[in-house]
């Protein structure tokens, strides 16, 4: 699979992956097709070669190609599903079965998944990738058990994987005013009030952004109700 090393946060459906190389991790983004053109993110610990996949959303063959087929390819240890909606786990069974990776999800979103979860995580828990770790942030509203994953680069900015809870331009879709208030509250308190402007975030669909680029719009999102 072609991988572009000049990472700008944009990938095309059916196109090459894009890789960002940090001091301790690489982050590779791939649009994996389907009707929603979901993003999948492969994080690899540079010291150990252990890997973690965020949302095995679709196209299991392309996800396996992203891992590679050589003897020195990354070892996929963990697959985290950000939430229960089916467009985020269409390839979960196939990729977990092929690699033996352990599956991780919040307990409130575990039941619809096609395979039983190996680990259930709550707000504040951590998930290991080799020598690094991700912090679990529970964001209630898009689904009951939606989570974001935070990597604090010790030599750079924070990196935040938001699933469908936060996008450039607004929060994720909700089905009631109560769910919207829950989500905008959690996004405000647990993301914008918690993390600095330079935090780069990676959504479940479309292009990346930073919290700083979106912060001034949060009151507008709250007022419009979506």
Short mmCIF file of C-alpha atoms in Angstrom, two decimals:
data_model
loop_
_atom_site.label_atom_id
_atom_site.label_comp_id
_atom_site.label_asym_id
_atom_site.label_seq_id
_atom_site.Cartn_x
_atom_site.Cartn_y
_atom_site.Cartn_z
CA UNK A 1 0.00 0.00 0.00
CA UNK A 2 1.20 3.49 -0.84
CA UNK A 3 1.85 5.63 2.23
CA UNK A 4 2.41 9.37 2.00
CA UNK A 5 4.88 10.68 4.58
CA UNK A 6 3.84 14.34 4.25
CA UNK A 7 1.00 14.30 6.77
CA UNK A 8 -1.61 17.06 6.45
CA UNK A 9 -4.66 15.31 7.95
CA UNK A 10 -6.42 14.55 4.65
CA UNK A 11 -6.82 11.18 2.92
CA UNK A 12 -8.92 10.26 -0.10
CA UNK A 13 -11.39 7.33 -0.21
CA UNK A 14 -9.57 4.45 -1.86
CA UNK A 15 -6.37 6.48 -1.95
CA UNK A 16 -3.02 6.14 -0.19
CA UNK A 17 -2.57 6.23 3.54
CA UNK A 18 -0.84 9.17 5.24
CA UNK A 19 1.73 8.73 8.01
CA UNK A 20 2.88 11.11 10.72
CA UNK A 21 6.12 10.19 12.49
CA UNK A 22 6.51 11.29 16.10
CA UNK A 23 9.40 10.65 18.45
CA UNK A 24 7.88 7.49 19.92
CA UNK A 25 4.91 6.65 17.69
CA UNK A 26 3.86 6.69 14.09
CA UNK A 27 0.25 7.55 13.26
CA UNK A 28 -1.10 6.36 9.91
CA UNK A 29 -4.51 7.45 8.63
CA UNK A 30 -6.48 5.53 6.01
CA UNK A 31 -9.94 6.08 4.54
CA UNK A 32 -11.45 2.61 4.42
CA UNK A 33 -14.46 3.13 2.21
CA UNK A 34 -18.01 2.02 2.64
CA UNK A 35 -20.84 4.52 2.30
CA UNK A 36 -19.38 6.76 5.00
CA UNK A 37 -15.68 6.73 4.07
CA UNK A 38 -14.56 6.14 7.64
CA UNK A 39 -11.09 6.88 8.90
CA UNK A 40 -9.01 4.17 10.52
CA UNK A 41 -5.83 5.01 12.44
CA UNK A 42 -2.87 2.69 12.93
CA UNK A 43 -0.54 3.68 15.78
CA UNK A 44 2.81 1.90 15.99
CA UNK A 45 5.31 2.10 18.85
CA UNK A 46 8.67 2.81 17.24
CA UNK A 47 10.63 1.09 20.03
CA UNK A 48 8.74 -2.22 20.13
CA UNK A 49 6.85 -2.51 16.84
CA UNK A 50 3.61 -3.08 18.72
CA UNK A 51 0.58 -1.55 17.03
CA UNK A 52 -2.92 -0.40 17.91
CA UNK A 53 -5.75 0.17 15.44
CA UNK A 54 -8.49 2.71 16.11
CA UNK A 55 -11.76 1.66 14.41
CA UNK A 56 -11.53 -1.37 12.12
CA UNK A 57 -14.31 0.30 10.19
CA UNK A 58 -14.31 -1.44 6.80
CA UNK A 59 -12.09 -2.94 4.07
CA UNK A 60 -10.33 -5.60 6.11
CA UNK A 61 -8.01 -6.39 3.19
CA UNK A 62 -6.79 -2.78 3.00
CA UNK A 63 -6.30 -2.69 6.76
CA UNK A 64 -4.21 -5.86 6.58
CA UNK A 65 -2.24 -4.35 3.69
CA UNK A 66 -1.63 -1.30 5.86
CA UNK A 67 -0.08 -3.56 8.48
CA UNK A 68 2.03 -5.18 5.78
CA UNK A 69 2.96 -8.77 5.09
CA UNK A 70 6.70 -8.89 5.77
CA UNK A 71 8.23 -10.62 8.76
CA UNK A 72 9.16 -7.27 10.32
CA UNK A 73 5.67 -5.76 10.00
CA UNK A 74 4.09 -4.17 13.10
CA UNK A 75 2.43 -6.57 15.53
CA UNK A 76 -1.20 -5.57 15.92
CA UNK A 77 -1.90 -6.08 19.62
CA UNK A 78 -5.06 -4.04 20.14
CA UNK A 79 -8.11 -2.77 18.26
CA UNK A 80 -10.09 0.02 19.92
CA UNK A 81 -13.64 0.75 18.74
CA UNK A 82 -14.62 4.34 19.49
CA UNK A 83 -18.35 3.62 19.54
CA UNK A 84 -21.06 1.13 18.64
CA UNK A 85 -22.25 2.38 15.24
CA UNK A 86 -21.77 -0.35 12.61
CA UNK A 87 -19.80 1.82 10.18
CA UNK A 88 -16.97 1.77 12.73
CA UNK A 89 -16.63 -2.01 13.13
CA UNK A 90 -17.41 -3.69 9.80
CA UNK A 91 -13.88 -5.14 9.62
CA UNK A 92 -13.43 -5.78 13.33
CA UNK A 93 -14.12 -9.51 13.29
CA UNK A 94 -11.92 -10.17 10.27
CA UNK A 95 -8.94 -8.12 11.44
CA UNK A 96 -9.12 -9.37 15.03
CA UNK A 97 -9.44 -12.94 13.80
CA UNK A 98 -6.49 -12.64 11.40
CA UNK A 99 -4.14 -10.99 13.89
CA UNK A 100 -5.28 -12.20 17.31
CA UNK A 101 -5.49 -8.57 18.44
CA UNK A 102 -7.40 -7.87 21.63
CA UNK A 103 -10.52 -5.74 21.29
CA UNK A 104 -11.33 -2.72 23.45
CA UNK A 105 -14.55 -0.71 23.84
CA UNK A 106 -16.55 1.15 26.48
CA UNK A 107 -19.02 -1.19 28.23
CA UNK A 108 -22.06 0.88 27.24
CA UNK A 109 -21.26 0.33 23.55
CA UNK A 110 -19.99 -3.25 23.71
CA UNK A 111 -23.18 -5.22 23.05
CA UNK A 112 -23.69 -4.42 19.32
CA UNK A 113 -20.11 -5.30 18.31
CA UNK A 114 -19.65 -8.46 16.22
CA UNK A 115 -17.07 -9.98 18.59
CA UNK A 116 -16.95 -9.98 22.40
CA UNK A 117 -14.72 -7.32 23.87
CA UNK A 118 -11.52 -8.50 25.52
CA UNK A 119 -11.26 -5.32 27.59
CA UNK A 120 -13.88 -2.80 28.70
CA UNK A 121 -12.58 0.69 29.42
CA UNK A 122 -13.99 3.61 31.39
CA UNK A 123 -13.22 7.32 31.52
CA UNK A 124 -9.67 7.85 32.77
CA UNK A 125 -8.40 4.36 31.95
CA UNK A 126 -5.33 3.88 29.76
CA UNK A 127 -4.59 1.61 26.81
CA UNK A 128 -1.01 0.56 26.14
CA UNK A 129 0.84 0.64 22.79
CA UNK A 130 4.28 -0.76 23.39
CA UNK A 131 6.12 1.83 25.48
CA UNK A 132 3.39 4.46 25.10
CA UNK A 133 -0.18 4.79 26.31
CA UNK A 134 -3.49 6.38 25.39
CA UNK A 135 -5.87 7.96 27.87
CA UNK A 136 -9.57 7.07 27.51
CA UNK A 137 -12.00 10.02 27.54
CA UNK A 138 -15.70 9.14 27.75
CA UNK A 139 -17.86 11.52 25.68
CA UNK A 140 -21.55 10.84 26.25
CA UNK A 141 -24.14 11.80 23.64
CA UNK A 142 -23.36 10.54 20.14
CA UNK A 143 -23.74 7.09 21.69
CA UNK A 144 -23.82 6.16 25.39
CA UNK A 145 -20.31 4.72 25.31
CA UNK A 146 -18.44 6.88 22.81
CA UNK A 147 -14.80 7.41 23.70
CA UNK A 148 -11.89 9.55 22.55
CA UNK A 149 -8.27 8.49 22.93
CA UNK A 150 -5.55 10.93 23.95
CA UNK A 151 -1.83 10.52 23.31
CA UNK A 152 0.38 13.02 25.09
CA UNK A 153 3.60 13.17 23.09
CA UNK A 154 6.40 13.77 25.63
CA UNK A 155 8.33 15.63 22.94
CA UNK A 156 5.50 17.51 21.25
CA UNK A 157 1.82 18.31 21.23
CA UNK A 158 -1.13 16.16 22.28
CA UNK A 159 -2.90 13.95 19.73
CA UNK A 160 -6.60 13.21 20.19
CA UNK A 161 -8.68 10.60 18.36
CA UNK A 162 -12.31 11.68 18.66
CA UNK A 163 -14.38 9.08 16.79
CA UNK A 164 -17.69 10.69 15.87
CA UNK A 165 -17.90 12.96 18.92
CA UNK A 166 -15.95 15.94 17.53
CA UNK A 167 -15.34 17.12 13.97
CA UNK A 168 -14.07 20.32 12.40
CA UNK A 169 -17.19 22.47 12.56
CA UNK A 170 -19.10 20.78 15.34
CA UNK A 171 -19.87 17.83 17.56
CA UNK A 172 -21.22 14.52 16.32
CA UNK A 173 -24.85 13.81 15.49
CA UNK A 174 -27.23 13.35 18.40
CA UNK A 175 -30.83 12.11 18.47
CA UNK A 176 -32.35 14.31 21.17
CA UNK A 177 -31.80 17.69 22.85
CA UNK A 178 -30.74 15.83 25.98
CA UNK A 179 -28.08 13.87 24.12
CA UNK A 180 -26.82 17.05 22.47
CA UNK A 181 -26.50 18.81 25.81
CA UNK A 182 -24.62 15.82 27.17
CA UNK A 183 -22.21 15.73 24.23
CA UNK A 184 -21.55 19.47 24.02
CA UNK A 185 -20.99 19.47 27.77
CA UNK A 186 -18.49 16.62 27.68
CA UNK A 187 -16.69 18.00 24.62
CA UNK A 188 -16.43 21.40 26.31
CA UNK A 189 -15.32 20.14 29.73
CA UNK A 190 -13.34 17.02 28.87
CA UNK A 191 -11.66 18.25 25.69
CA UNK A 192 -11.62 22.06 25.26
CA UNK A 193 -11.28 22.87 28.97
CA UNK A 194 -8.76 20.06 29.48
CA UNK A 195 -6.39 20.36 26.53
CA UNK A 196 -4.43 23.19 24.89
CA UNK A 197 -5.09 24.82 21.54
CA UNK A 198 -2.28 23.00 19.76
CA UNK A 199 -3.90 19.61 20.41
CA UNK A 200 -4.32 17.95 17.02
CA UNK A 201 -7.49 15.89 16.68
CA UNK A 202 -8.32 13.05 14.33
CA UNK A 203 -12.04 12.42 13.68
CA UNK A 204 -13.86 9.31 12.51
CA UNK A 205 -14.65 10.85 9.11
CA UNK A 206 -13.04 13.60 7.06
CA UNK A 207 -10.13 15.90 7.76
CA UNK A 208 -8.27 16.62 10.99
CA UNK A 209 -8.16 19.91 12.87
CA UNK A 210 -6.83 21.38 16.10
CA UNK A 211 -8.72 22.40 19.22
CA UNK A 212 -7.45 25.93 18.76
CA UNK A 213 -8.97 26.17 15.30
CA UNK A 214 -12.39 25.13 16.67
CA UNK A 215 -12.43 26.62 20.17
CA UNK A 216 -14.01 29.99 19.31
CA UNK A 217 -16.93 28.23 17.61
CA UNK A 218 -18.03 26.15 20.61
CA UNK A 219 -20.52 28.76 21.91
CA UNK A 220 -22.05 28.92 18.42
CA UNK A 221 -22.41 25.13 18.35
CA UNK A 222 -24.10 25.23 21.74
CA UNK A 223 -26.52 27.96 20.64
CA UNK A 224 -27.51 26.28 17.38
CA UNK A 225 -28.17 22.95 19.12
CA UNK A 226 -26.17 20.65 16.84
#
